[in-house]
Coordinates of C-alpha atoms in Angstrom, one line a residue:
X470 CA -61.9 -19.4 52.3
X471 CA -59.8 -23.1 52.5
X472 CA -60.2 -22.7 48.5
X473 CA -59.1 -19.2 47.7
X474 CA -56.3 -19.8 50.1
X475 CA -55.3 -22.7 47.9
X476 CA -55.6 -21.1 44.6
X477 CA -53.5 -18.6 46.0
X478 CA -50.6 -21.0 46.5
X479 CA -50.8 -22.7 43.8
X480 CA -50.2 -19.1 42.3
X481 CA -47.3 -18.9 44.2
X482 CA -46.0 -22.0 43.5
X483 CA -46.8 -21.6 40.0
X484 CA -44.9 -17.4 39.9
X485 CA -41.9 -18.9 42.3
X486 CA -41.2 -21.8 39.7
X487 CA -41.5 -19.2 36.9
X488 CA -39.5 -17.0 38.3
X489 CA -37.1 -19.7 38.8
X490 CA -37.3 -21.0 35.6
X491 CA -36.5 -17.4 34.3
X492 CA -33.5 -16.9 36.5
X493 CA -32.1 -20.4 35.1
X494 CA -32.8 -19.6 31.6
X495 CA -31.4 -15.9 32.5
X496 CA -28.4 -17.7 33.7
X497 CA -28.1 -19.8 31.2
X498 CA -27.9 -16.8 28.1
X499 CA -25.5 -15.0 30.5
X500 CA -23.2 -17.9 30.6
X501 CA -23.6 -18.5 27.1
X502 CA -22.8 -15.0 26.2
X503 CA -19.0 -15.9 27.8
X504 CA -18.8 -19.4 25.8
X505 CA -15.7 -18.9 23.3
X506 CA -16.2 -19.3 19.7
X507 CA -15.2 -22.2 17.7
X508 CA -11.9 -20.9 16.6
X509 CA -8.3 -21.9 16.2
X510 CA -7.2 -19.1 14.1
X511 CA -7.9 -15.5 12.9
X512 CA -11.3 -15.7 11.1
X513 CA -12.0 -12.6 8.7
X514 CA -16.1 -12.6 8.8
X515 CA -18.2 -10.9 6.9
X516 CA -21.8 -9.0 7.3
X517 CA -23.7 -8.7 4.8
X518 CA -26.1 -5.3 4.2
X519 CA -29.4 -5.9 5.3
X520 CA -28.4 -8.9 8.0
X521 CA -31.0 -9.1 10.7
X522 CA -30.8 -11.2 13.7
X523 CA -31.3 -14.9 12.2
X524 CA -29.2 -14.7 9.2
X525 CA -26.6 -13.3 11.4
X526 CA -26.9 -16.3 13.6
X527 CA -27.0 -18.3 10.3
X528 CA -24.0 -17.6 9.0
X529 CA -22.2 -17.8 12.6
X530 CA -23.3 -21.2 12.4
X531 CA -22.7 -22.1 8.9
X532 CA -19.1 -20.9 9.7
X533 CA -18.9 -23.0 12.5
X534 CA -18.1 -20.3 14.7
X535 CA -21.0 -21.0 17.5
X536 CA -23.4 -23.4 17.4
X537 CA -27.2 -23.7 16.6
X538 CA -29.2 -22.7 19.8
X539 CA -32.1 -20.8 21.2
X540 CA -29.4 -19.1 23.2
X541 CA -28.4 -16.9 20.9
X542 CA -31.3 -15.3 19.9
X543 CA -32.3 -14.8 23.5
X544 CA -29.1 -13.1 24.2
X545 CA -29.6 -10.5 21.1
X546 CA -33.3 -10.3 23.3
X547 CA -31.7 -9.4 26.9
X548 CA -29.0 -7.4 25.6
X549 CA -30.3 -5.3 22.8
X550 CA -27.5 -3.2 22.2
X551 CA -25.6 -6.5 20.7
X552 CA -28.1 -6.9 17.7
X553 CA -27.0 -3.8 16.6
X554 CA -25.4 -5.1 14.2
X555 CA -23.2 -3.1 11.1
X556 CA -22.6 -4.3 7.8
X557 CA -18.9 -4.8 7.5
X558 CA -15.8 -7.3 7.5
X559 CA -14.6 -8.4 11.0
X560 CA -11.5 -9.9 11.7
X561 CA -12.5 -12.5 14.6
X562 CA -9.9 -13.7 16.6
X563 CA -10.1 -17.7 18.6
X564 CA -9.8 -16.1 21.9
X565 CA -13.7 -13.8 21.9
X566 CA -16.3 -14.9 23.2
X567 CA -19.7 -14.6 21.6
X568 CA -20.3 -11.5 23.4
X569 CA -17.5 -10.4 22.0
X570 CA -17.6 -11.2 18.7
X571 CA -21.6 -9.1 18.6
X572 CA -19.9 -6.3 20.3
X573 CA -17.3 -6.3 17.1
X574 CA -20.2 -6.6 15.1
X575 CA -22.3 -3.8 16.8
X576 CA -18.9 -1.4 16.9
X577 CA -18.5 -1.3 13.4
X578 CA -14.8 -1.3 13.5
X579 CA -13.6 -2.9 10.5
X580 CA -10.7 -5.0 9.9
X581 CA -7.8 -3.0 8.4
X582 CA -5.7 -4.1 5.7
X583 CA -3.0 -2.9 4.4
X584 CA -0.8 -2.9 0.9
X585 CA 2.7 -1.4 0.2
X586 CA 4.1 -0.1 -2.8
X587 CA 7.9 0.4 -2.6
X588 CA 10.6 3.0 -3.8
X589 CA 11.7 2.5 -7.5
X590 CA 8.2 0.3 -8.4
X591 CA 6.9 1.1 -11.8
X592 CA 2.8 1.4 -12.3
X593 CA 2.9 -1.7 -14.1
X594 CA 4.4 -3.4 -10.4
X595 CA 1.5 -1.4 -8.4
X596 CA -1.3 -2.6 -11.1
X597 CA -0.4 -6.6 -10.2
X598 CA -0.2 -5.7 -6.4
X599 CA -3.3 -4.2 -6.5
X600 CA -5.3 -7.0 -8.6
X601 CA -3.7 -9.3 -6.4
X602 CA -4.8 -7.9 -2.5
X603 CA -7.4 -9.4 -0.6
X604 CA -10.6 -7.7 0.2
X605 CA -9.9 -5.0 -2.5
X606 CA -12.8 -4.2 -5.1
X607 CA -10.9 -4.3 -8.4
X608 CA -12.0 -0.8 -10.6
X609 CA -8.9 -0.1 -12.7
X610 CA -7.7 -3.3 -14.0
X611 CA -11.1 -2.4 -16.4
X612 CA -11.0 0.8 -17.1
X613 CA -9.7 2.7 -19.9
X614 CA -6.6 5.4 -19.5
X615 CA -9.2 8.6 -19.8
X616 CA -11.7 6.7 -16.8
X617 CA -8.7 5.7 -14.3
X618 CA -7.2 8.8 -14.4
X619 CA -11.1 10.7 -13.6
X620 CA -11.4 8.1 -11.0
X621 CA -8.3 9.4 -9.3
X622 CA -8.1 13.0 -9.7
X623 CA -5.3 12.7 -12.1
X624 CA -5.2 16.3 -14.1
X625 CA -1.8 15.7 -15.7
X626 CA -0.4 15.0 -18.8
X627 CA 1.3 11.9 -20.4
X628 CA 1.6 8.9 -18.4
X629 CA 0.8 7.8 -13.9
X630 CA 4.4 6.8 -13.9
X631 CA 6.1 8.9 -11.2
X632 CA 2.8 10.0 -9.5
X633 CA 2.0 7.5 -7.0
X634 CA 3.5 8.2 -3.6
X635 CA 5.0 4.9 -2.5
X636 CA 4.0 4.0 1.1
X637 CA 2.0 1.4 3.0
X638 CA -2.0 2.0 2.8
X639 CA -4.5 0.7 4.9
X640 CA -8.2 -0.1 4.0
X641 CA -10.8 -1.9 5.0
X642 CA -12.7 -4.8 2.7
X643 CA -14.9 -3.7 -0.6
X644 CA -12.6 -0.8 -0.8
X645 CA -11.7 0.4 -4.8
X646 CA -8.4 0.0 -6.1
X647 CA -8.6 3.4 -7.7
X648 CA -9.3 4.7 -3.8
X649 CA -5.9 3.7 -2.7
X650 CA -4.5 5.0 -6.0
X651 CA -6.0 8.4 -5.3
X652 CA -4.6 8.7 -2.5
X653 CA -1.2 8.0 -3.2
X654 CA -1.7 10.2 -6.1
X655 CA -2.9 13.5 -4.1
X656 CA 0.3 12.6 -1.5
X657 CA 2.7 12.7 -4.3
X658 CA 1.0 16.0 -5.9
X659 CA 1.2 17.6 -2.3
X660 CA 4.7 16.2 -1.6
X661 CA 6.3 17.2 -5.1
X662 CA 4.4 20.7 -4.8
X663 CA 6.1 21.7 -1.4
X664 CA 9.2 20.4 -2.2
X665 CA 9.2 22.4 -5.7
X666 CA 8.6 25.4 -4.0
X667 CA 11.5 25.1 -1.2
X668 CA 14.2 23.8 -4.3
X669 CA 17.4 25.2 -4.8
X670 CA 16.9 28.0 -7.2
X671 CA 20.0 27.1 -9.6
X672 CA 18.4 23.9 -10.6
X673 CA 18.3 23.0 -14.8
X674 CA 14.3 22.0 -14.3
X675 CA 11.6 23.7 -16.4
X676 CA 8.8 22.4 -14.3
X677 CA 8.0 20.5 -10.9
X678 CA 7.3 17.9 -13.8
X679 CA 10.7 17.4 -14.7
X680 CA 12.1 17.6 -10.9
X681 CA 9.6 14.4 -10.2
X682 CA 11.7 12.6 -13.4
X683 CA 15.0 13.1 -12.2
X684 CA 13.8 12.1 -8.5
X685 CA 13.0 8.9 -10.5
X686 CA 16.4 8.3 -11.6
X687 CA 17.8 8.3 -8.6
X688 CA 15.7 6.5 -6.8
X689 CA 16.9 3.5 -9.6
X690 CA 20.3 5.0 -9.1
X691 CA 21.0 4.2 -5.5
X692 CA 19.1 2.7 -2.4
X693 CA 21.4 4.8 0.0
X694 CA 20.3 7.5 1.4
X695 CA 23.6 9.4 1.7
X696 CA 24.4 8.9 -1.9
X697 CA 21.1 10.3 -2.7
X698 CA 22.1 14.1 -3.0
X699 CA 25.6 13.1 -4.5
X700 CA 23.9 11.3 -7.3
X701 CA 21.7 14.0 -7.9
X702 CA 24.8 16.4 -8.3
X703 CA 26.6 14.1 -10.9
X704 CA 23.0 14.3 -13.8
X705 CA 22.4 18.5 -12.4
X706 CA 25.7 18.7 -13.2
X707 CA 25.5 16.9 -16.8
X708 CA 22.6 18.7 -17.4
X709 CA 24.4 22.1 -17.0
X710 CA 26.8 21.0 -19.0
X711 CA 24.7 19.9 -21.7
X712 CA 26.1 16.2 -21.6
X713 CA 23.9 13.5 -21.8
X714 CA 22.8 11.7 -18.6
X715 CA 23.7 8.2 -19.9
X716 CA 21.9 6.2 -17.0
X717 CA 21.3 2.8 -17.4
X718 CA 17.9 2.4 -15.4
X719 CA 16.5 4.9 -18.1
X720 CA 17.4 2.8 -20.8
X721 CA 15.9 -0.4 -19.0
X722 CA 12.5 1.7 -18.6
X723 CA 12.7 2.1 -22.5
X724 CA 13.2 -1.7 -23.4
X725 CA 10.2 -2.6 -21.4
X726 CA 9.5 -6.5 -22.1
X727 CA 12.4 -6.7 -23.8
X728 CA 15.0 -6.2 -21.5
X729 CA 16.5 -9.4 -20.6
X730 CA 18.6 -8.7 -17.6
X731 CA 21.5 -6.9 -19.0
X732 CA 22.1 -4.1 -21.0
X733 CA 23.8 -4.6 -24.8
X734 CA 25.6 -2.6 -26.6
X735 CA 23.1 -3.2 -29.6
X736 CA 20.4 -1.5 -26.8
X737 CA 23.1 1.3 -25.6
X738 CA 23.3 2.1 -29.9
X739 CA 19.9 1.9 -30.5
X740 CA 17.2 4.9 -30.3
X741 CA 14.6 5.3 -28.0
X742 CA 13.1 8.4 -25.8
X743 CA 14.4 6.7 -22.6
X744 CA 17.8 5.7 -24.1
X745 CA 19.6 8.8 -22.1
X746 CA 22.4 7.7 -24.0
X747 CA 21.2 8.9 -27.2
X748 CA 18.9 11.6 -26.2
X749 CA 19.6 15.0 -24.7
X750 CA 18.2 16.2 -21.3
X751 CA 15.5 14.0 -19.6
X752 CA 13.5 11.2 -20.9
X753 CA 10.1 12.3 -21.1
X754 CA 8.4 10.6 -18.4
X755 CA 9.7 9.1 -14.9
X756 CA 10.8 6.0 -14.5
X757 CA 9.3 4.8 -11.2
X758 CA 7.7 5.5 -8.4
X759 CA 10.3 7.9 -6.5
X760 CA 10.5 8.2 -2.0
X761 CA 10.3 11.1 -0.7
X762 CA 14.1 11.1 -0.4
X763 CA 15.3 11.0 -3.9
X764 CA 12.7 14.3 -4.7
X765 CA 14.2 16.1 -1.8
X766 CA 18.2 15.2 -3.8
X767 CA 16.3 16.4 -6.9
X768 CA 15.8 19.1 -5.4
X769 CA 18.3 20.1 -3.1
X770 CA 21.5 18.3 -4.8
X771 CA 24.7 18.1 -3.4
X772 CA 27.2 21.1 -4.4
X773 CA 29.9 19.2 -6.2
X774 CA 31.6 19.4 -9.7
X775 CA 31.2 15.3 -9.9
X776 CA 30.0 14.2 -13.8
X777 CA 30.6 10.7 -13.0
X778 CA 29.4 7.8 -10.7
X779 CA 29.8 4.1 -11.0
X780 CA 29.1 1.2 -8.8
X781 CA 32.1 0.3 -6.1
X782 CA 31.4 -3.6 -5.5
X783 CA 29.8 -2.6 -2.2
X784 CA 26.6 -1.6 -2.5
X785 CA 27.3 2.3 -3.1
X786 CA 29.6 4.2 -5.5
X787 CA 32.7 5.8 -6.2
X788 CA 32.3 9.9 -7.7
X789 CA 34.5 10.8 -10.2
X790 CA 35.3 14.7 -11.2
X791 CA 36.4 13.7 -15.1
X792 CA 36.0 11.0 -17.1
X793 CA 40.1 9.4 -16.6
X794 CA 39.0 9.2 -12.7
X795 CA 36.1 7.5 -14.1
X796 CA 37.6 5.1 -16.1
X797 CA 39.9 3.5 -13.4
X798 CA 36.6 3.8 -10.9
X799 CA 35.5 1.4 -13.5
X800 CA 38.5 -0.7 -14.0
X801 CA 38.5 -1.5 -10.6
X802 CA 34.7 -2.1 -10.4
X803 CA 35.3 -4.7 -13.1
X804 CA 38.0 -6.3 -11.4
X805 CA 36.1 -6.7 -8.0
X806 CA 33.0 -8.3 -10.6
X807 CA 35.6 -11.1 -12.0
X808 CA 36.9 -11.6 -8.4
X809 CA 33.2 -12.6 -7.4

């Protein structure tokens, strides 16, 4: 009896310091779990497909964002629901905790990034913003004319110029290039559509097409919004008239490379299809990447007999209703450029 009594507390002793042992080890993870990471700044982290528990705590480690320990594992043991984890790119931040950071991780909510294309940018500009964003998975900068525009949806004809809706896009990392593109694609298509169909019905356009050029020239035209509709109403006007537009920013699309920061007289004289100077109607394609703004002035321009606009020294212009106007609009334009 003396020895069954014994073995029986040494049981006890043995399942009390066990249990004890467990609480403090149970402690121990739980404590851990609210340790904060080895940060200083932002950290964008990635998980690969196919992580599992280790090489999670791996590469935690081999970024130096925790330390090695048997803690970890034990946590992703007592909390199951935290090695859940979801392929992805994280944006960690140095205030989280490692319980944190797994929830992230086990979330799946991606960090967001974001690019912005800007009124009046040419495909060529979007092409070097796109190569150049982080995180971004590059598919156009290889493929040919006929593949980029599949890629996108683009059913057109001629050139992307004009059909990209500028804007600011989020995504998240391993996103394509051509993704964003389509996007901004279908948002112009949608935009230009509705406002085609709600134009002013006296306009000289053939085509939604054509509307989306002349939203292009103004948007090179003027960065004022109240201008917008004005400027419209001086090329609607022209075009009524049969006069040529003679725009400058047209001309500057057509010398490409070879513009040099100023316009000559030898490119004003010489022929191209953008050089509205020499050409009738609209140049053939658009010349940027037009807001929503300037297609809304394309299509609703201002009711005016104006034929003429030129820069005031101020940021905006003075309209002129014939050319002798004109010419002393200019005059004084010129004297406010020697004055500066």
């Amino acid at each position: 009896m003396k020895l069954a009594k014994k073995i029986a507390l040494v049981i006890f002793v043995l399942v009390l310091v066990g249990g004890i042992a467990a609480y403090l080890q149970y402690r121990q993870v739980i404590n851990y779990a609210k340790v904060t990471v080895n940060l200083t700044q932002e950290k964008i982290f990635t998980v690969p497909a196919g992580t599992g528990r280790v090489a999670l705590e791996d590469l935690l480690v081999k970024d130096n964002i925790i330390e090695q320990g048997h803690e970890f594992q034990w946590l992703l043991k007592l909390r199951p629901e935290l090695a859940k984890m979801k392929a992805g790119t994280y944006r960690l931040q140095p205030e989280m905790n490692v319980e944190q950071v797994l929830v992230l991780i086990a979330s799946g909510k991606e960090a967001q990034f974001s690019i912005r294309f800007i009124e009046g940018n040419r495909f060529s500009d979007w092409s070097n913003i796109l190569r150049d964003a982080p995180y971004l998975e590059n598919k156009a900068k290889d493929a040919t004319q006929t593949e980029l525009y599949a890629m996108i949806g683009y059913d057109g004809e001629g050139l992307l110029e004009g059909w990209l809706y500028p804007d600011t896009y989020s995504y998240t990392a391993g996103t394509a290039d051509t993704d964003i593109l389509k996007r901004a694609y279908q948002r112009m298509k949608n935009s230009l559509d509705e406002e085609w169909a709600g134009r002013d019905r006296d306009l000289p356009y053939k085509n939604a097409y054509e509307m989306l050029i002349m939203a292009s020239i103004i948007e090179k035209e003027t960065g004022i919004d109240s201008e917008r509709s004005q400027v419209a109403s001086v090329f609607v006007n022209r075009l009524k008239k049969n006069m040529r537009l003679q725009t400058d920013p047209t001309v500057i699309y057509g010398l490409g490379d070879k513009y040099r920061g100023k316009i000559y007289r030898s490119d004003l004289d010489n022929y191209s299809a953008y050089n509205t100077y020499k050409i009738d109607g609209l140049p053939p394609t658009p010349i940027a990447m037009p807001g929503l703004a300037s297609i809304k002035a394309a299509a609703h321009p201002a009711k005016t007999d104006y034929l003429y606009f030129v820069a005031n020294g101020t940021g905006g212009h003075t309209f002129s209703h014939n050319l002798n106007d004109h010419n002393r609009a200019v005059k004084v334009y010129r004297q406010i450029e020697q004055k500066n």
